[in-house]
Every structure is written in structure tokens, then in C-alpha cells.
């Protein structure tokens, strides 16, 4: 027995083969060829074309979309200068090591950073470069006709065949009517009928990508032309929509102050009610601000602003975002002259509206010697006090059931004239001396509404008036592009739904005369992607067509019926 030679001679040229055969074999080979040095290289135009093809590919578009969403993560985790500069300053003080790195990476201004803008613009260009050629291809498909039938329909995955006594022309006419009745684009091509359906799949795909562009445009438009400002208003006070009236104001780079909507409003009253018992005790039940507003025409109108129910005035929306208390205090000097009287808004520090703040008497006060001086008081307010000896002084409930305010007094220089910005809710005591009082802890005194704290050495007094007002904080925003962004989001969902659930498919029906004189009908379908619904749809169409072109008996059955007729 001879040994079998297992040497692979596939790639070895036959000694008897001609040089022309080797060249032909080389042309048919799919093996990678070795590139010789010094061959043709891409020029500048070639590299530009290559880069454009890569940029406009679906793979790169998905990568850029992922990078855009990934780049937005730091913007939601790290305080942004465009949203709250105070939080950014607090973060920098607390993280002195990370701050230089974050500043170099522009992580405090993510959405206006160079790298985020680059991703944004590249995604925009990629989507446009992807949509334009595909749109022209789709238009060409809509203008074209369904392709003709393949030679052998029985080789397609979904097919059926039967014989009928109807003429081929009648079968084709019936097939054309059935397919058009099912909203197929159909035509007769030779001995077959060709039909196609599911063009909305590509239309949905294009709509989805176009909607992404619309959303990107809306986002950019909103960022460039937006404005947003906050204002705290005490009951009875008002607000006019001018730049100087805002407590804080942010706007896009293309926004002009003259674009502010002309209106003003007065906070008539604030109403807040809370759950009094159960596991949700203290949860707000009513949270609304009654206002009187006036537009440019000078007509007064009443409105109620609730959470998530803003007041719409032209292109502006006024949102209710916060609430608190503003105790009314009266400060008198040693001669009994009133030097300050007003409601002092205090900022909540917990859900039960335990609040802190500062009272500043900057002008009009003189000490016992007649010298000008400034007063300051640290205020700690609880709307519902648990009572002395019942734990720390924190509110037990958000409503004004048992209000108490603790005051700590100072005299000296508030440093408000130093030119440096100050927080109105904090007191700079670096140039001030603390008062010593007889009641309370010696430096602070708890007061109920109507009570007065006398300052030592004839320095005067401060009275906690019985009138406790409430305040509401409003956000006034002009956000162009929101409607466009919403339309884009709805269109994107509709387009994505169409591209996922609509299948592009083709149906062919061939009818030819058989050797026995009957008509042979072949019916087949082909989808761009595998789907269990295509065979079901083909079977349904076949049933509808057999109703017009009934199945003929098989030859054996026909002979049996004929013989039975002869015997009879």
C-alpha cells in the first residue's frame, strides 16, 4: 500500500501550465497580494475623499453620537459656570488639586468647550453627509420600477406553486390586481408580475437622521439665544423684566438685552399647605403663587403659578421654583429712632424650612455717642419650634405653627463699601464686634413674634414683628428652539419606529403555460432581512390569488375522473 501524499499543492503552479494560465489564475485568486514598494499612493485629494467617506459612514456617526453623550456626563456631574458660578467657586475651594486639571480640560464649561463643540460639529457634518446621498438613492428607488423576477423562483426561501386552468394572462392580471389592492407597487415584466413594498422603512431611517439634525440645530439655537434669570420676591413686592431686577442672570452669546419680553408682576400671596400626619407628613399639598401681571399694553391680569405650571407671557415663561419665609423686623437706635424696618428673606436649609440669613443695617444708625456705625444680625428661623429642652433648634414642620427666631447681633463695619461682592444671606463679621445680651446664651436670643431684644449699653433694639411674610423664588426663561426640539424628538421616534418595524420586501408571480396545457403559477417573496411575517404574507397573497385562479386537479386525478365518466 502506497502512502497518500498530503502535501498541499493548491498554490503551486503546474509545470505543464502556460504562462497565460498563471496570469489568469492570479486574476481569479482571492488571496491577498503583496504590495511592492514604490507603488501608487493616495494624494491630497485621495486622502480628503477617504476622510470624507469615513466621516459620513454610519459607524463613525454612531461613534460620534456615543462620544457626544459621553462628553455630556461631566456636565451633569461637575458644576457648570453657565448654571451656577457659586457652586463652581465652592467646588474649586474644596478641590484645589483637581481644579487646575479641570480648568485645562474646560470641565467647568463643558457645553461651550472646544472638544465638545468639535464633536458636535463633526456629528452634524457626518449626519448631513450621510443623509444627502441616501436621499438621492431613495428618490431614485421611488422613481424606479420593481425589478423583474429571477429565473427560478422556487430557489427563494419563501415560495409556492400550483396549476390552474386559467390562462396565464388572466393569472397575471389577477395577481396585479391583488398586489395593488395590498398597496404593493406592481408591474408586469415579461411572463411575471413584480411587486415591492416597504419603502417607508428607508423613509423612516432618513426621517430619524433628519430629526437628529433638527434636534442638534434646536439645541444650538437654544444655547445661543436663550436667557434665564432668577428673582426672589416677597409677598406684596413686584418684579419688572429688566436686567437690573434679576438676582442672577445668564444668557447665550447671541442674546441681546433688548430681546427681554416687556412685562412685570406683583406677588399677591403665596399659599402652601402640607400633609399633617402619616408617612408623608410635611409633604407639600398646595404650592402656588397668586400674581398680578402686566404686559406691554398695560392691562392687569391675574394668574396662579404652580410647580410645573409656569406663567407664559409672550416668549417668556415664569416658573415657581422655591419658597420660604421673610420675618418682618424693626431696628431702632438708642434714641428710639427707627433705622430699619422690613421683611428679611431667609434661605431654607431643610425640608421643614429651617432657615438662615442675615439682617444688615447699613445706613441711618448711630451709636450712643452719635457716631455712624453699621449693625448686622445672624438670623436662624424655624416655623415650628419643638420647644426649649426638646433637642436642637430645627423646625419640626414646614407650616407656621410655632415660629421662633434666634438672633445674634454685631456692630462695626459690614464691609459693604469695600467694592467686593457679598452674599446678601451671609454676614462678614471680620470687622465687627459681637453684642453681649442678657437673655438666651449671652450672645444669641430666641424670640417669638412680637418680642423685642434690647441691645446692651443703649445700642438700641430689634423687634420680631408679628407679621411674617412668605417669599417665592421665580425663574424667568426664554428658551427658543424648544418647540423645534420637541418636533425633532417626535419625528425621531416615528422614524425609528418605521425603520425597525417596517420590512422592505418583494413579491413575484410567474404564470406560464405548462406542457399539459394548464397554467403553472409560481409565487415567491424575498425580504431585505429575515422575518417570520414574509411567509405568512406570501401565504395570504397566495390564498387571495387562488380565489381568482383556482387550483386545477393533478393529472392523475383528471384521468381518474375522465375514466369514471366513460364507465358511466
Coordinates of C-alpha atoms in Angstrom, one line a residue:
X1 CA 0.0 0.0 0.0
X2 CA 1.4 3.3 -1.0
X3 CA 1.3 6.3 1.3
X4 CA -1.0 9.1 0.4
X5 CA 0.7 12.4 -0.3
X6 CA -0.9 15.1 1.8
X7 CA 1.2 17.9 0.6
X8 CA -1.0 20.9 -0.3
X9 CA -0.3 21.8 -3.9
X10 CA -3.1 24.3 -4.3
X11 CA -0.9 27.3 -4.7
X12 CA 1.9 25.5 -6.6
X13 CA 1.8 26.2 -10.3
X14 CA 1.6 23.2 -12.7
X15 CA 4.8 22.6 -14.6
X16 CA 2.8 22.0 -17.7
X17 CA 0.7 25.1 -17.4
X18 CA 1.4 28.0 -19.7
X19 CA 2.4 31.5 -18.5
X20 CA -1.0 32.8 -19.7
X21 CA -2.8 30.3 -17.4
X22 CA -0.8 31.5 -14.4
X23 CA -1.8 35.1 -15.1
X24 CA -5.5 34.0 -15.4
X25 CA -5.2 32.1 -12.1
X26 CA -3.7 35.2 -10.4
X27 CA -6.6 37.3 -11.6
X28 CA -9.2 34.8 -10.1
X29 CA -7.3 34.3 -6.8
X30 CA -8.8 36.0 -3.7
X31 CA -5.6 35.7 -1.7
X32 CA -4.1 39.0 -0.5
X33 CA -1.4 40.2 -2.8
X34 CA 1.9 41.6 -1.6
X35 CA 2.3 45.3 -2.3
X36 CA 5.5 46.3 -3.9
X37 CA 7.4 49.3 -2.6
X38 CA 7.1 52.4 -4.7
X39 CA 3.5 51.7 -5.8
X40 CA 0.8 54.2 -6.2
X41 CA -0.1 56.3 -3.1
X42 CA -3.0 58.5 -2.1
X43 CA -2.6 62.1 -2.9
X44 CA -4.1 65.0 -1.1
X45 CA -7.5 64.6 -2.9
X46 CA -7.4 60.9 -2.3
X47 CA -6.9 61.4 1.5
X48 CA -9.7 64.0 1.6
X49 CA -12.0 61.6 -0.1
X50 CA -11.0 58.8 2.2
X51 CA -11.6 61.0 5.3
X52 CA -15.0 62.1 3.9
X53 CA -16.1 58.5 3.3
X54 CA -15.1 57.6 6.9
X55 CA -16.8 60.7 8.4
X56 CA -20.0 60.1 6.6
X57 CA -20.2 56.4 7.4
X58 CA -22.8 55.1 9.8
X59 CA -20.1 53.6 12.0
X60 CA -18.4 57.0 12.6
X61 CA -21.8 58.7 13.1
X62 CA -22.7 56.2 15.9
X63 CA -19.2 56.7 17.4
X64 CA -19.6 60.5 17.4
X65 CA -23.1 60.2 18.9
X66 CA -21.7 58.0 21.7
X67 CA -18.9 60.5 22.3
X68 CA -21.4 63.3 22.5
X69 CA -23.4 61.5 25.1
X70 CA -20.2 60.5 27.0
X71 CA -19.0 64.1 26.8
X72 CA -22.2 65.4 28.4
X73 CA -21.6 63.2 31.5
X74 CA -19.0 65.6 33.1
X75 CA -21.5 68.5 32.5
X76 CA -24.0 66.7 34.8
X77 CA -21.6 65.7 37.5
X78 CA -19.3 68.8 37.7
X79 CA -20.8 72.2 38.5
X80 CA -21.0 74.4 35.4
X81 CA -20.2 78.1 35.3
X82 CA -23.2 78.7 33.0
X83 CA -25.6 77.3 35.6
X84 CA -24.2 78.3 39.0
X85 CA -21.0 80.2 39.5
X86 CA -21.3 79.9 43.3
X87 CA -21.2 76.1 43.1
X88 CA -18.2 76.3 40.8
X89 CA -16.4 78.5 43.3
X90 CA -17.3 76.2 46.2
X91 CA -16.0 73.2 44.2
X92 CA -12.7 75.0 43.4
X93 CA -12.2 75.8 47.1
X94 CA -12.9 72.2 48.1
X95 CA -10.8 70.5 45.3
X96 CA -7.7 72.6 44.9
X97 CA -5.7 69.8 43.3
X98 CA -8.3 68.9 40.7
X99 CA -9.2 72.4 39.8
X100 CA -6.2 73.2 37.5
X101 CA -6.7 70.0 35.6
X102 CA -10.5 70.6 35.2
X103 CA -9.8 74.1 34.0
X104 CA -7.4 73.0 31.4
X105 CA -9.9 70.4 30.2
X106 CA -12.7 73.0 30.3
X107 CA -14.8 70.8 32.5
X108 CA -16.4 73.8 34.2
X109 CA -17.7 74.9 30.8
X110 CA -18.4 71.5 29.1
X111 CA -21.0 72.6 26.6
X112 CA -19.0 75.5 25.3
X113 CA -15.7 73.8 25.4
X114 CA -13.6 73.3 22.2
X115 CA -13.7 69.5 22.4
X116 CA -17.4 69.3 22.9
X117 CA -18.0 71.8 20.1
X118 CA -15.7 69.7 17.8
X119 CA -17.7 66.5 18.5
X120 CA -20.9 68.4 18.0
X121 CA -19.9 69.9 14.6
X122 CA -18.4 66.6 13.3
X123 CA -21.6 64.8 14.2
X124 CA -23.6 67.5 12.4
X125 CA -21.5 67.2 9.3
X126 CA -21.5 63.4 9.4
X127 CA -25.3 63.2 9.5
X128 CA -25.6 65.7 6.6
X129 CA -23.1 63.8 4.6
X130 CA -24.9 60.5 5.4
X131 CA -28.4 61.8 4.6
X132 CA -27.8 63.6 1.3
X133 CA -26.5 60.7 -0.8
X134 CA -29.0 58.2 0.7
X135 CA -31.8 60.7 0.0
X136 CA -30.9 60.8 -3.7
X137 CA -30.7 57.0 -3.7
X138 CA -34.1 56.7 -2.1
X139 CA -35.6 59.2 -4.6
X140 CA -34.1 57.0 -7.4
X141 CA -35.7 53.9 -5.9
X142 CA -39.1 55.7 -5.7
X143 CA -38.9 56.7 -9.3
X144 CA -37.7 53.2 -10.5
X145 CA -39.8 50.1 -11.1
X146 CA -39.8 46.9 -9.1
X147 CA -37.1 44.5 -10.5
X148 CA -38.1 41.7 -12.7
X149 CA -38.5 38.1 -11.5
X150 CA -35.5 35.8 -11.1
X151 CA -35.3 32.7 -13.4
X152 CA -36.0 30.2 -10.7
X153 CA -38.5 31.4 -8.1
X154 CA -38.5 28.0 -6.4
X155 CA -35.0 28.7 -5.1
X156 CA -36.1 31.6 -3.0
X157 CA -36.6 30.9 0.8
X158 CA -40.4 31.7 0.6
X159 CA -42.2 30.3 -2.4
X160 CA -45.2 28.3 -3.6
X161 CA -46.5 26.9 -6.9
X162 CA -49.7 25.4 -8.2
X163 CA -51.5 24.7 -11.5
X164 CA -54.6 26.4 -12.7
X165 CA -56.9 26.2 -15.8
X166 CA -57.0 30.0 -16.1
X167 CA -54.9 31.5 -18.9
X168 CA -51.5 33.0 -18.0
X169 CA -52.7 36.4 -19.0
X170 CA -55.7 36.1 -16.6
X171 CA -53.4 35.0 -13.8
X172 CA -51.1 37.9 -14.3
X173 CA -54.0 40.4 -14.4
X174 CA -55.4 38.8 -11.2
X175 CA -52.0 38.9 -9.5
X176 CA -51.5 42.6 -10.5
X177 CA -54.9 43.5 -9.0
X178 CA -54.4 41.5 -5.8
X179 CA -50.9 43.1 -5.2
X180 CA -52.0 46.6 -5.9
X181 CA -55.0 46.0 -3.6
X182 CA -52.5 45.3 -0.9
X183 CA -50.7 48.6 -1.6
X184 CA -47.7 47.0 -3.4
X185 CA -46.0 48.8 -6.3
X186 CA -46.5 46.3 -9.0
X187 CA -45.9 45.9 -12.8
X188 CA -45.9 43.2 -15.4
X189 CA -42.4 42.2 -16.5
X190 CA -42.5 39.5 -19.2
X191 CA -44.2 36.4 -18.0
X192 CA -44.3 37.5 -14.4
X193 CA -45.6 40.3 -12.2
X194 CA -43.1 42.1 -10.0
X195 CA -44.1 43.9 -6.8
X196 CA -42.4 45.7 -4.0
X197 CA -43.5 47.2 -0.7
X198 CA -41.9 48.7 2.5
X199 CA -40.4 51.9 1.1
X200 CA -41.4 53.6 4.4
X201 CA -38.6 51.7 6.1
X202 CA -35.9 53.7 4.3
X203 CA -38.1 56.8 4.7
X204 CA -38.2 56.2 8.4
X205 CA -34.5 55.8 8.5
X206 CA -33.9 59.1 6.7
X207 CA -36.5 60.8 8.9
X208 CA -34.7 59.6 12.0
X209 CA -31.4 61.0 10.8
X210 CA -33.0 64.3 9.7
X211 CA -34.7 64.6 13.1
X212 CA -31.3 64.2 14.8
X213 CA -30.1 67.2 12.7
X214 CA -33.2 69.2 13.7
X215 CA -32.5 68.4 17.4
X216 CA -28.9 69.5 17.0
X217 CA -29.9 72.7 15.4
X218 CA -32.6 73.3 18.0
X219 CA -30.0 72.7 20.8
X220 CA -27.5 75.1 19.3
X221 CA -30.2 77.7 18.7
X222 CA -31.4 77.4 22.2
X223 CA -27.9 77.8 23.7
X224 CA -27.0 80.8 21.6
X225 CA -30.2 82.8 22.0
X226 CA -31.5 81.7 25.5
X227 CA -31.9 83.8 28.6
X228 CA -32.5 82.7 32.1
X229 CA -32.7 84.6 35.3
X230 CA -33.8 84.2 38.9
X231 CA -35.7 86.5 41.2
X232 CA -36.8 86.2 44.9
X233 CA -40.0 88.2 45.5
X234 CA -41.6 88.8 48.9
X235 CA -45.4 89.0 49.2
X236 CA -46.5 92.4 48.2
X237 CA -43.4 93.2 46.2
X238 CA -43.0 93.2 42.4
X239 CA -40.7 92.4 39.6
X240 CA -40.1 94.1 36.2
X241 CA -38.4 92.1 33.5
X242 CA -35.3 94.2 33.1
X243 CA -31.7 93.2 33.6
X244 CA -31.2 95.2 36.8
X245 CA -34.1 93.5 38.5
X246 CA -32.6 90.0 38.4
X247 CA -30.8 88.4 41.3
X248 CA -28.8 86.3 38.8
X249 CA -29.0 86.3 35.0
X250 CA -27.5 84.0 32.3
X251 CA -27.8 84.3 28.6
X252 CA -26.5 82.9 25.3
X253 CA -23.7 84.6 23.4
X254 CA -26.1 85.9 20.8
X255 CA -28.9 87.1 23.1
X256 CA -29.5 90.8 23.3
X257 CA -30.9 92.6 26.4
X258 CA -33.4 94.4 24.2
X259 CA -34.9 91.0 23.5
X260 CA -36.3 90.6 27.0
X261 CA -40.1 90.4 27.0
X262 CA -41.6 93.6 28.4
X263 CA -43.8 92.7 31.4
X264 CA -43.9 93.0 35.2
X265 CA -45.8 91.2 38.0
X266 CA -46.6 91.5 41.7
X267 CA -46.7 88.6 44.1
X268 CA -50.1 89.0 45.8
X269 CA -49.8 85.9 48.0
X270 CA -48.2 82.6 48.4
X271 CA -50.2 79.5 49.6
X272 CA -48.5 76.4 50.9
X273 CA -50.2 73.5 52.7
X274 CA -48.6 70.4 53.9
X275 CA -49.6 66.8 54.9
X276 CA -50.1 66.9 58.7
X277 CA -49.8 63.1 59.5
X278 CA -48.8 59.8 58.2
X279 CA -45.6 58.7 56.4
X280 CA -45.8 61.7 54.1
X281 CA -46.0 64.3 56.9
X282 CA -44.7 67.6 55.8
X283 CA -45.1 66.9 52.0
X284 CA -46.5 69.9 50.2
X285 CA -50.1 69.6 49.0
X286 CA -50.6 73.1 47.8
X287 CA -47.8 75.1 46.4
X288 CA -48.9 78.1 44.4
X289 CA -48.2 81.8 43.9
X290 CA -51.0 84.3 43.1
X291 CA -49.7 87.1 40.9
X292 CA -51.0 90.2 39.1
X293 CA -49.0 90.7 35.9
X294 CA -49.0 93.4 33.2
X295 CA -47.8 93.2 29.6
X296 CA -46.8 96.0 27.3
X297 CA -50.4 97.0 26.8
X298 CA -50.8 98.0 30.5
X299 CA -53.7 95.7 31.2
X300 CA -53.6 94.0 34.6
X301 CA -54.3 90.2 34.7
X302 CA -54.5 87.7 37.5
X303 CA -52.7 84.3 37.4
X304 CA -51.7 81.5 39.6
X305 CA -48.2 79.9 39.2
X306 CA -47.7 76.4 40.3
X307 CA -44.9 73.9 40.2
X308 CA -44.5 72.7 36.6
X309 CA -47.3 75.1 35.6
X310 CA -45.5 78.3 34.6
X311 CA -46.9 81.6 33.6
X312 CA -46.5 82.1 29.9
X313 CA -46.0 85.7 28.8
X314 CA -45.1 86.0 25.1
X315 CA -41.9 84.1 24.6
X316 CA -41.1 84.0 28.3
X317 CA -42.1 81.5 31.0
X318 CA -42.2 82.3 34.7
X319 CA -41.5 79.2 36.8
X320 CA -42.1 78.8 40.6
X321 CA -39.0 77.1 41.9
X322 CA -38.7 77.8 45.7
X323 CA -40.4 79.2 48.7
X324 CA -39.5 80.4 52.2
X325 CA -40.3 82.8 55.0
X326 CA -39.4 86.5 55.4
X327 CA -39.9 87.6 59.1
X328 CA -40.5 91.3 59.5
X329 CA -38.1 93.1 61.9
X330 CA -37.8 96.6 63.2
X331 CA -34.4 98.0 64.4
X332 CA -34.2 101.2 66.5
X333 CA -31.2 103.1 67.7
X334 CA -30.5 104.2 71.3
X335 CA -32.8 107.3 70.9
X336 CA -35.7 105.1 69.7
X337 CA -35.4 106.2 66.1
X338 CA -36.4 103.5 63.6
X339 CA -33.4 102.9 61.4
X340 CA -34.6 99.7 59.6
X341 CA -38.0 98.0 59.1
X342 CA -38.7 95.4 56.5
X343 CA -39.2 91.7 55.6
X344 CA -36.0 89.7 55.6
X345 CA -36.0 86.7 53.3
X346 CA -34.3 83.7 54.9
X347 CA -33.0 80.7 53.0
X348 CA -34.3 77.2 53.9
X349 CA -31.7 74.5 54.8
X350 CA -34.0 71.5 55.1
X351 CA -37.4 70.2 54.0
X352 CA -39.1 71.7 57.2
X353 CA -37.9 75.1 56.1
X354 CA -35.4 75.7 58.9
X355 CA -33.9 78.9 57.6
X356 CA -30.9 81.1 58.0
X357 CA -29.9 84.5 56.8
X358 CA -28.6 88.0 57.7
X359 CA -30.1 91.3 58.6
X360 CA -27.9 94.3 57.6
X361 CA -28.5 97.8 58.8
X362 CA -26.1 99.8 56.5
X363 CA -27.3 103.4 56.8
X364 CA -29.0 105.6 59.4
X365 CA -27.7 104.0 62.6
X366 CA -25.7 105.9 65.2
X367 CA -24.3 104.5 68.4
X368 CA -24.8 106.1 71.9
X369 CA -22.0 108.6 71.1
X370 CA -23.7 109.7 67.9
X371 CA -21.1 108.1 65.7
X372 CA -22.1 106.4 62.5
X373 CA -22.0 102.6 62.7
X374 CA -23.4 99.6 61.0
X375 CA -25.4 96.7 62.5
X376 CA -25.6 93.1 61.5
X377 CA -27.6 90.2 62.8
X378 CA -27.3 86.5 62.1
X379 CA -30.8 85.0 62.0
X380 CA -31.9 81.4 62.5
X381 CA -35.6 80.8 61.9
X382 CA -37.9 77.8 62.5
X383 CA -41.6 77.9 61.5
X384 CA -42.4 75.1 64.0
X385 CA -40.3 75.0 67.1
X386 CA -40.3 71.9 69.2
X387 CA -39.8 73.8 72.4
X388 CA -36.9 74.6 74.8
X389 CA -35.2 71.5 76.0
X390 CA -36.5 69.3 73.2
X391 CA -33.4 68.9 71.1
X392 CA -31.7 71.3 68.8
X393 CA -33.4 74.2 67.3
X394 CA -34.6 72.8 64.0
X395 CA -38.1 73.0 62.6
X396 CA -40.5 70.1 63.1
X397 CA -43.0 71.1 60.4
X398 CA -42.9 73.4 57.3
X399 CA -46.0 75.5 58.3
X400 CA -46.0 78.5 60.7
X401 CA -47.4 76.5 63.7
X402 CA -44.9 77.8 66.3
X403 CA -42.4 80.3 64.8
X404 CA -39.2 81.2 66.6
X405 CA -36.2 83.2 65.5
X406 CA -32.8 83.3 67.1
X407 CA -30.7 86.5 66.6
X408 CA -27.0 87.1 67.1
X409 CA -26.1 90.8 66.9
X410 CA -22.9 92.6 65.7
X411 CA -21.8 96.2 65.3
X412 CA -19.0 97.7 63.4
X413 CA -18.2 97.7 59.6
X414 CA -20.2 95.4 57.3
X415 CA -17.6 95.9 54.6
X416 CA -20.3 96.5 52.0
X417 CA -18.5 99.6 50.7
X418 CA -15.2 97.7 50.0
X419 CA -16.2 97.1 46.4
X420 CA -16.1 93.3 46.9
X421 CA -19.3 91.3 46.1
X422 CA -21.1 89.9 49.2
X423 CA -23.7 87.3 49.7
X424 CA -26.8 89.0 51.0
X425 CA -27.7 86.0 53.1
X426 CA -24.3 85.9 54.9
X427 CA -22.7 88.3 57.3
X428 CA -19.0 89.3 57.2
X429 CA -18.0 89.8 60.8
X430 CA -14.3 90.3 60.3
X431 CA -14.6 94.0 61.1
X432 CA -17.4 93.7 63.6
X433 CA -17.8 93.2 67.4
X434 CA -20.5 90.8 68.8
X435 CA -23.1 92.2 71.2
X436 CA -23.4 90.6 74.6
X437 CA -27.1 90.2 75.6
X438 CA -28.7 89.3 78.9
X439 CA -31.1 86.6 77.6
X440 CA -30.6 83.4 75.8
X441 CA -27.0 82.2 75.5
X442 CA -25.4 85.6 76.2
X443 CA -24.7 86.2 72.5
X444 CA -28.0 85.0 70.9
X445 CA -31.6 85.2 71.9
X446 CA -34.6 83.3 70.9
X447 CA -37.6 85.4 70.0
X448 CA -41.3 84.8 69.4
X449 CA -43.3 87.1 67.1
X450 CA -44.0 90.4 68.9
X451 CA -40.9 90.2 71.2
X452 CA -38.0 92.6 71.3
X453 CA -34.3 92.1 72.0
X454 CA -32.7 95.1 73.8
X455 CA -29.1 95.7 72.7
X456 CA -26.6 96.3 75.6
X457 CA -25.2 99.7 76.5
X458 CA -28.0 101.7 75.0
X459 CA -27.2 100.5 71.5
X460 CA -30.9 100.2 70.6
X461 CA -33.2 97.2 70.0
X462 CA -34.6 94.8 67.4
X463 CA -38.2 93.7 67.3
X464 CA -39.5 90.5 65.7
X465 CA -42.9 91.7 64.4
X466 CA -46.0 89.5 64.4
X467 CA -46.2 89.9 60.7
X468 CA -44.3 87.0 58.9
X469 CA -44.4 87.2 55.2
X470 CA -43.6 84.5 52.7
X471 CA -41.5 84.7 49.6
X472 CA -41.3 82.8 46.4
X473 CA -38.4 82.4 44.0
X474 CA -39.1 82.6 40.3
X475 CA -37.1 81.6 37.2
X476 CA -37.8 83.6 34.1
X477 CA -36.6 82.0 31.0
X478 CA -36.7 82.5 27.2
X479 CA -35.7 79.3 25.5
X480 CA -36.1 79.4 21.7
X481 CA -35.9 76.1 19.9
X482 CA -37.9 74.1 22.5
X483 CA -40.8 73.6 20.0
X484 CA -38.3 72.6 17.3
X485 CA -36.5 70.2 19.6
X486 CA -39.8 68.6 20.6
X487 CA -40.8 68.2 16.9
X488 CA -37.5 66.7 16.2
X489 CA -37.8 64.2 19.1
X490 CA -41.3 63.1 17.9
X491 CA -40.1 62.8 14.4
X492 CA -37.1 60.7 15.5
X493 CA -39.3 58.3 17.4
X494 CA -41.6 58.0 14.4
X495 CA -38.7 57.4 12.1
X496 CA -37.0 54.9 14.3
X497 CA -40.3 53.0 14.7
X498 CA -40.7 52.8 10.9
X499 CA -37.1 51.7 10.3
X500 CA -37.4 49.0 13.0
X501 CA -40.9 47.6 12.3
X502 CA -41.4 48.0 8.5
X503 CA -39.8 45.4 6.3
X504 CA -38.8 46.0 2.7
X505 CA -39.9 43.0 0.6
X506 CA -40.5 41.9 -3.0
X507 CA -43.1 39.5 -4.4
X508 CA -43.0 37.9 -7.8
X509 CA -45.8 35.9 -9.6
X510 CA -44.9 34.0 -12.7
X511 CA -47.6 32.3 -14.9
X512 CA -46.6 30.2 -17.9
X513 CA -48.4 27.5 -20.0
X514 CA -47.3 24.0 -19.0
X515 CA -46.7 21.0 -21.3
X516 CA -50.2 19.6 -20.4
X517 CA -51.9 22.8 -21.4
X518 CA -52.6 24.1 -17.8
X519 CA -51.0 27.2 -16.4
X520 CA -48.2 26.8 -13.9
X521 CA -48.2 29.6 -11.3
X522 CA -45.0 30.2 -9.3
X523 CA -45.1 32.7 -6.5
X524 CA -42.1 33.8 -4.3
X525 CA -41.1 36.5 -1.9
X526 CA -37.9 38.0 -0.7
X527 CA -37.2 40.4 2.2
X528 CA -34.1 42.5 2.9
X529 CA -33.9 40.9 6.3
X530 CA -35.2 37.7 7.6
X531 CA -38.7 37.9 9.0
X532 CA -41.3 35.3 10.0
X533 CA -44.0 37.5 8.6
X534 CA -42.9 37.2 5.0
X535 CA -44.0 33.5 4.6
X536 CA -47.3 34.4 6.3
X537 CA -47.9 37.4 4.0
X538 CA -47.0 35.2 0.9
X539 CA -49.4 32.5 2.0
X540 CA -52.1 35.2 2.4
X541 CA -51.5 36.6 -1.0
X542 CA -51.5 33.0 -2.5
X543 CA -54.9 32.4 -0.9
X544 CA -56.2 35.6 -2.4
X545 CA -54.8 34.7 -5.8
X546 CA -56.1 31.2 -5.8
X547 CA -59.6 32.6 -5.3
X548 CA -59.3 34.1 -8.8
X549 CA -57.1 31.4 -10.3
X550 CA -58.3 28.1 -8.7
X551 CA -56.0 25.2 -8.4
X552 CA -56.5 22.6 -11.2
X553 CA -56.7 18.9 -10.5
X554 CA -53.5 16.9 -10.8
X555 CA -53.1 14.8 -14.0
X556 CA -53.7 11.5 -12.2
X557 CA -56.9 12.9 -10.6
X558 CA -58.0 14.2 -14.0
X559 CA -57.5 10.8 -15.7
X560 CA -59.4 9.1 -12.9
X561 CA -62.3 11.5 -13.3
X562 CA -62.3 11.0 -17.1
X563 CA -62.3 7.2 -16.8
X564 CA -65.2 7.3 -14.3
X565 CA -67.1 9.4 -16.9
X566 CA -66.5 6.8 -19.6
X567 CA -67.6 3.9 -17.4
X568 CA -70.8 5.7 -16.6

